Amino acid sequence: DAKTTQPNSMESNEEEPVHLPCNHSTISGTDYIHWYRQLPSQGPEYVIHGLTSNVNNRMASLAIAEDRKSSTLILHRATLRDAAVYYCICKIIFGKGTRLHILP
Amino acid sequence: DVKVTQSSRYLVKRTGEKVFLECVQDMDHENMFWYRQDPGLGLRLIYFSYDVKMKEKGDIPEGYSVSREKKERFSLILESASTNQTSMYLCASTNSVGGGSTDTQYFGPGTRLTVL
């Protein structure tokens, strides 16, 4: 199973863009990259997913490297409500995620 | 709207008790999962089921069993609860587990179990 690696934590200022990196060097050719986030006291919720092309939705953008061994979740303008743990996964294996702190 | 519900948000049990955690999904999903989440350890998969009456062990199945008698319901059973099973338990469901576009997991709100 493809394993993902993410930084333990990151910090960003409010209203600035945030780039959350993820490495998935063992990803197979047909695996999608999914991102979830978990707000305090809630279950994880879906954010975005993609295969090869960059993807945008109302929550975020996903930039996927050409070799697909890494990806970056982009929050264009972080708010305090974006403070959460962000998980990047391929197939069903969750790692420890990145805890994102937003500074007012 | 997609929905996964769990029977309790908070549960307190005593050591040695038999504990049932119930999960129901209304999306007609084939696959259902039970995870536990502990500080600093992320989500760890306990068991999953890809069909009615089918189950597969995850990374940490010891001390747990599961039951899936109906497609929409997946139960996690602690036969004899112990204090080291105090944790947050999360249920999820998805249409696929193959790494494809349809395998977005939908999670319930979680059950915080305390075993005294």
mmCIF file of C-alpha atoms in Angstrom:
data_model
loop_
_atom_site.group_PDB
_atom_site.id
_atom_site.type_symbol
_atom_site.label_atom_id
_atom_site.label_comp_id
_atom_site.label_asym_id
_atom_site.label_seq_id
_atom_site.Cartn_x
_atom_site.Cartn_y
_atom_site.Cartn_z
ATOM 1 C CA ASP A 1 0.000 0.000 0.000
ATOM 2 C CA ALA A 2 1.198 3.481 -0.830
ATOM 3 C CA LYS A 3 2.498 5.211 2.271
ATOM 4 C CA THR A 4 2.417 8.989 2.613
ATOM 5 C CA THR A 5 4.744 11.319 4.494
ATOM 6 C CA GLN A 6 3.699 14.724 5.812
ATOM 7 C CA PRO A 7 5.238 17.265 8.183
ATOM 8 C CA ASN A 8 3.944 16.923 11.733
ATOM 9 C CA SER A 9 2.854 20.521 11.988
ATOM 10 C CA MET A 10 2.791 23.829 10.130
ATOM 11 C CA GLU A 11 1.919 27.387 10.956
ATOM 12 C CA SER A 12 0.443 30.109 8.818
ATOM 13 C CA ASN A 13 -0.910 33.589 9.249
ATOM 14 C CA GLU A 14 -4.573 34.276 8.768
ATOM 15 C CA GLU A 15 -5.604 35.364 5.257
ATOM 16 C CA GLU A 16 -2.357 34.103 3.735
ATOM 17 C CA PRO A 17 -2.043 31.097 1.407
ATOM 18 C CA VAL A 18 -1.004 27.764 2.899
ATOM 19 C CA HIS A 19 0.811 25.013 1.047
ATOM 20 C CA LEU A 20 0.637 21.605 2.735
ATOM 21 C CA PRO A 21 3.074 19.078 1.228
ATOM 22 C CA CYS A 22 2.747 15.305 0.975
ATOM 23 C CA ASN A 23 5.173 12.699 -0.336
ATOM 24 C CA HIS A 24 3.849 9.444 -1.753
ATOM 25 C CA SER A 25 6.812 7.994 -3.611
ATOM 26 C CA THR A 26 5.382 4.433 -3.753
ATOM 27 C CA ILE A 27 2.042 5.420 -5.255
ATOM 28 C CA SER A 28 0.818 3.153 -8.036
ATOM 29 C CA GLY A 29 -0.267 4.455 -11.418
ATOM 30 C CA THR A 30 -3.992 4.191 -10.772
ATOM 31 C CA ASP A 31 -4.133 5.392 -7.155
ATOM 32 C CA TYR A 32 -5.867 8.658 -6.508
ATOM 33 C CA ILE A 33 -4.514 11.082 -3.924
ATOM 34 C CA HIS A 34 -7.135 12.042 -1.382
ATOM 35 C CA TRP A 35 -6.943 14.828 1.194
ATOM 36 C CA TYR A 36 -9.044 15.006 4.323
ATOM 37 C CA ARG A 37 -9.112 17.359 7.255
ATOM 38 C CA GLN A 38 -10.184 16.808 10.825
ATOM 39 C CA LEU A 39 -11.506 19.672 12.878
ATOM 40 C CA PRO A 40 -11.383 19.381 16.675
ATOM 41 C CA SER A 41 -13.886 16.886 18.099
ATOM 42 C CA GLN A 42 -15.062 15.754 14.658
ATOM 43 C CA GLY A 43 -14.408 12.891 12.274
ATOM 44 C CA PRO A 44 -12.233 13.546 9.209
ATOM 45 C CA GLU A 45 -13.986 15.160 6.254
ATOM 46 C CA TYR A 46 -13.155 14.977 2.574
ATOM 47 C CA VAL A 47 -11.360 17.981 1.082
ATOM 48 C CA ILE A 48 -10.247 17.100 -2.442
ATOM 49 C CA HIS A 49 -8.809 14.316 -4.581
ATOM 50 C CA GLY A 50 -6.964 13.945 -7.863
ATOM 51 C CA LEU A 51 -5.073 11.556 -10.119
ATOM 52 C CA THR A 52 -2.695 13.485 -12.384
ATOM 53 C CA SER A 53 -4.036 16.927 -13.158
ATOM 54 C CA ASN A 54 -4.290 19.770 -10.703
ATOM 55 C CA VAL A 55 -7.751 20.077 -9.163
ATOM 56 C CA ASN A 56 -9.743 22.951 -7.704
ATOM 57 C CA ASN A 57 -12.877 23.006 -5.622
ATOM 58 C CA ARG A 58 -14.545 25.448 -3.285
ATOM 59 C CA MET A 59 -12.414 24.328 -0.334
ATOM 60 C CA ALA A 60 -8.928 24.056 -1.801
ATOM 61 C CA SER A 61 -6.643 23.316 -4.739
ATOM 62 C CA LEU A 62 -4.525 20.219 -5.248
ATOM 63 C CA ALA A 63 -1.268 20.427 -7.144
ATOM 64 C CA ILE A 64 0.153 17.034 -8.184
ATOM 65 C CA ALA A 65 3.761 16.657 -9.254
ATOM 66 C CA GLU A 66 4.361 15.407 -12.775
ATOM 67 C CA ASP A 67 5.917 12.161 -11.475
ATOM 68 C CA ARG A 68 3.029 11.840 -8.961
ATOM 69 C CA LYS A 69 5.444 11.181 -6.112
ATOM 70 C CA SER A 70 4.284 14.256 -4.242
ATOM 71 C CA SER A 71 1.364 16.623 -4.011
ATOM 72 C CA THR A 72 0.490 19.901 -2.333
ATOM 73 C CA LEU A 73 -2.808 20.984 -0.843
ATOM 74 C CA ILE A 74 -3.284 24.713 -1.247
ATOM 75 C CA LEU A 75 -5.590 26.776 0.923
ATOM 76 C CA HIS A 76 -5.717 30.079 -0.898
ATOM 77 C CA ARG A 77 -6.597 32.288 2.029
ATOM 78 C CA ALA A 78 -6.409 30.619 5.410
ATOM 79 C CA THR A 79 -8.939 31.450 8.098
ATOM 80 C CA LEU A 80 -8.989 30.466 11.743
ATOM 81 C CA ARG A 81 -11.596 27.839 10.836
ATOM 82 C CA ASP A 82 -8.973 26.069 8.709
ATOM 83 C CA ALA A 83 -7.000 25.087 11.803
ATOM 84 C CA ALA A 84 -7.180 21.303 11.695
ATOM 85 C CA VAL A 85 -5.197 18.123 11.055
ATOM 86 C CA TYR A 86 -4.812 17.500 7.323
ATOM 87 C CA TYR A 87 -4.351 13.970 6.008
ATOM 88 C CA CYS A 88 -3.065 12.969 2.594
ATOM 89 C CA ILE A 89 -3.770 9.340 1.670
ATOM 90 C CA CYS A 90 -3.555 6.920 -1.234
ATOM 91 C CA LYS A 91 -5.903 3.944 -0.845
ATOM 92 C CA ILE A 92 -7.123 3.614 2.748
ATOM 93 C CA ILE A 93 -4.035 4.013 4.916
ATOM 94 C CA PHE A 94 -4.032 7.154 7.056
ATOM 95 C CA GLY A 95 -0.810 8.541 8.489
ATOM 96 C CA LYS A 96 -0.486 11.037 11.317
ATOM 97 C CA GLY A 97 -1.271 14.044 9.158
ATOM 98 C CA THR A 98 -0.166 17.655 9.469
ATOM 99 C CA ARG A 99 -1.535 19.799 12.267
ATOM 100 C CA LEU A 100 -2.102 23.254 10.790
ATOM 101 C CA HIS A 101 -2.035 26.214 13.178
ATOM 102 C CA ILE A 102 -3.439 29.529 11.964
ATOM 103 C CA LEU A 103 -2.137 32.660 13.636
ATOM 104 C CA PRO A 104 -4.530 35.610 13.845
ATOM 105 C CA ASP B 1 -26.555 14.361 1.938
ATOM 106 C CA VAL B 2 -24.140 11.583 2.766
ATOM 107 C CA LYS B 3 -24.436 10.323 6.298
ATOM 108 C CA VAL B 4 -22.550 8.045 8.656
ATOM 109 C CA THR B 5 -23.908 7.873 12.173
ATOM 110 C CA GLN B 6 -22.469 6.325 15.304
ATOM 111 C CA SER B 7 -24.599 5.171 18.195
ATOM 112 C CA SER B 8 -22.943 7.257 20.908
ATOM 113 C CA ARG B 9 -20.690 10.315 21.051
ATOM 114 C CA TYR B 10 -19.453 9.464 24.554
ATOM 115 C CA LEU B 11 -19.393 6.149 26.372
ATOM 116 C CA VAL B 12 -18.016 5.127 29.763
ATOM 117 C CA LYS B 13 -17.576 1.432 30.534
ATOM 118 C CA ARG B 14 -15.859 -0.662 33.179
ATOM 119 C CA THR B 15 -12.973 -3.050 32.675
ATOM 120 C CA GLY B 16 -14.227 -6.467 31.605
ATOM 121 C CA GLU B 17 -17.538 -5.252 30.186
ATOM 122 C CA LYS B 18 -18.629 -6.221 26.690
ATOM 123 C CA VAL B 19 -18.967 -3.091 24.578
ATOM 124 C CA PHE B 20 -20.828 -2.618 21.302
ATOM 125 C CA LEU B 21 -20.164 0.364 19.045
ATOM 126 C CA GLU B 22 -22.637 0.715 16.215
ATOM 127 C CA CYS B 23 -22.209 2.471 12.882
ATOM 128 C CA VAL B 24 -24.835 3.027 10.204
ATOM 129 C CA GLN B 25 -24.414 4.524 6.718
ATOM 130 C CA ASP B 26 -27.163 5.534 4.337
ATOM 131 C CA MET B 27 -25.156 5.651 1.090
ATOM 132 C CA ASP B 28 -25.425 1.989 0.089
ATOM 133 C CA HIS B 29 -21.649 1.729 0.353
ATOM 134 C CA GLU B 30 -19.977 -1.661 0.020
ATOM 135 C CA ASN B 31 -17.089 -0.994 2.388
ATOM 136 C CA MET B 32 -17.092 0.023 6.025
ATOM 137 C CA PHE B 33 -14.224 0.639 8.420
ATOM 138 C CA TRP B 34 -13.468 1.000 12.101
ATOM 139 C CA TYR B 35 -10.504 3.123 13.208
ATOM 140 C CA ARG B 36 -9.217 4.229 16.544
ATOM 141 C CA GLN B 37 -7.488 7.529 17.056
ATOM 142 C CA ASP B 38 -5.069 8.285 19.868
ATOM 143 C CA PRO B 39 -2.988 11.428 20.437
ATOM 144 C CA GLY B 40 0.145 11.412 18.316
ATOM 145 C CA LEU B 41 -0.742 8.162 16.533
ATOM 146 C CA GLY B 42 -3.159 9.314 13.833
ATOM 147 C CA LEU B 43 -5.905 6.967 12.648
ATOM 148 C CA ARG B 44 -5.217 3.262 12.923
ATOM 149 C CA LEU B 45 -7.373 0.727 11.133
ATOM 150 C CA ILE B 46 -8.907 -1.955 13.361
ATOM 151 C CA TYR B 47 -11.132 -3.880 10.938
ATOM 152 C CA PHE B 48 -12.901 -3.320 7.677
ATOM 153 C CA SER B 49 -15.664 -5.058 5.784
ATOM 154 C CA TYR B 50 -16.101 -5.149 2.007
ATOM 155 C CA ASP B 51 -19.443 -6.933 1.989
ATOM 156 C CA VAL B 52 -22.142 -8.268 4.261
ATOM 157 C CA LYS B 53 -20.758 -10.955 6.584
ATOM 158 C CA MET B 54 -17.223 -10.324 5.272
ATOM 159 C CA LYS B 55 -14.450 -8.830 7.357
ATOM 160 C CA GLU B 56 -10.734 -8.189 7.150
ATOM 161 C CA LYS B 57 -8.271 -7.382 9.920
ATOM 162 C CA GLY B 58 -6.617 -4.019 9.864
ATOM 163 C CA ASP B 59 -3.421 -3.013 11.615
ATOM 164 C CA ILE B 60 -4.593 -3.436 15.220
ATOM 165 C CA PRO B 61 -7.393 -6.053 15.461
ATOM 166 C CA GLU B 62 -6.328 -7.577 18.788
ATOM 167 C CA GLY B 63 -9.009 -7.258 21.451
ATOM 168 C CA TYR B 64 -11.731 -6.404 18.932
ATOM 169 C CA SER B 65 -14.237 -8.213 16.753
ATOM 170 C CA VAL B 66 -16.775 -6.951 14.232
ATOM 171 C CA SER B 67 -20.132 -7.881 12.820
ATOM 172 C CA ARG B 68 -21.781 -6.928 9.535
ATOM 173 C CA GLU B 69 -25.162 -8.601 9.206
ATOM 174 C CA LYS B 70 -26.671 -5.865 7.021
ATOM 175 C CA LYS B 71 -25.034 -3.703 4.374
ATOM 176 C CA GLU B 72 -25.725 -0.447 6.160
ATOM 177 C CA ARG B 73 -24.568 -1.465 9.637
ATOM 178 C CA PHE B 74 -21.102 -2.321 10.948
ATOM 179 C CA SER B 75 -20.572 -3.081 14.622
ATOM 180 C CA LEU B 76 -17.343 -3.026 16.594
ATOM 181 C CA ILE B 77 -17.277 -5.305 19.636
ATOM 182 C CA LEU B 78 -14.914 -5.184 22.587
ATOM 183 C CA GLU B 79 -15.403 -8.619 24.145
ATOM 184 C CA SER B 80 -13.808 -7.637 27.450
ATOM 185 C CA ALA B 81 -12.965 -3.942 27.616
ATOM 186 C CA SER B 82 -9.605 -2.922 28.999
ATOM 187 C CA THR B 83 -8.240 0.477 29.999
ATOM 188 C CA ASN B 84 -5.870 0.527 27.010
ATOM 189 C CA GLN B 85 -8.918 0.555 24.747
ATOM 190 C CA THR B 86 -9.830 4.021 25.970
ATOM 191 C CA SER B 87 -9.795 5.969 22.726
ATOM 192 C CA MET B 88 -11.740 7.792 20.037
ATOM 193 C CA TYR B 89 -13.394 5.315 17.663
ATOM 194 C CA LEU B 90 -14.249 6.406 14.146
ATOM 195 C CA CYS B 91 -16.386 4.608 11.602
ATOM 196 C CA ALA B 92 -16.177 5.275 7.868
ATOM 197 C CA SER B 93 -17.663 3.960 4.646
ATOM 198 C CA THR B 94 -16.728 4.075 0.973
ATOM 199 C CA ASN B 95 -17.689 2.567 -2.343
ATOM 200 C CA SER B 96 -14.255 1.267 -3.185
ATOM 201 C CA VAL B 97 -10.923 0.417 -1.564
ATOM 202 C CA GLY B 98 -8.852 0.127 -4.702
ATOM 203 C CA GLY B 99 -7.332 3.600 -4.702
ATOM 204 C CA GLY B 100 -9.779 4.865 -7.280
ATOM 205 C CA SER B 101 -11.770 8.050 -7.506
ATOM 206 C CA THR B 102 -14.803 6.525 -5.809
ATOM 207 C CA ASP B 103 -12.994 5.562 -2.625
ATOM 208 C CA THR B 104 -13.597 8.778 -0.757
ATOM 209 C CA GLN B 105 -14.231 7.809 2.834
ATOM 210 C CA TYR B 106 -17.119 9.326 4.741
ATOM 211 C CA PHE B 107 -16.689 9.414 8.480
ATOM 212 C CA GLY B 108 -19.013 9.416 11.409
ATOM 213 C CA PRO B 109 -18.593 11.919 14.258
ATOM 214 C CA GLY B 110 -16.728 9.434 16.441
ATOM 215 C CA THR B 111 -17.356 7.761 19.791
ATOM 216 C CA ARG B 112 -15.115 8.703 22.668
ATOM 217 C CA LEU B 113 -14.877 5.577 24.809
ATOM 218 C CA THR B 114 -13.491 5.651 28.323
ATOM 219 C CA VAL B 115 -12.811 2.344 30.062
ATOM 220 C CA LEU B 116 -12.409 2.657 33.819
#
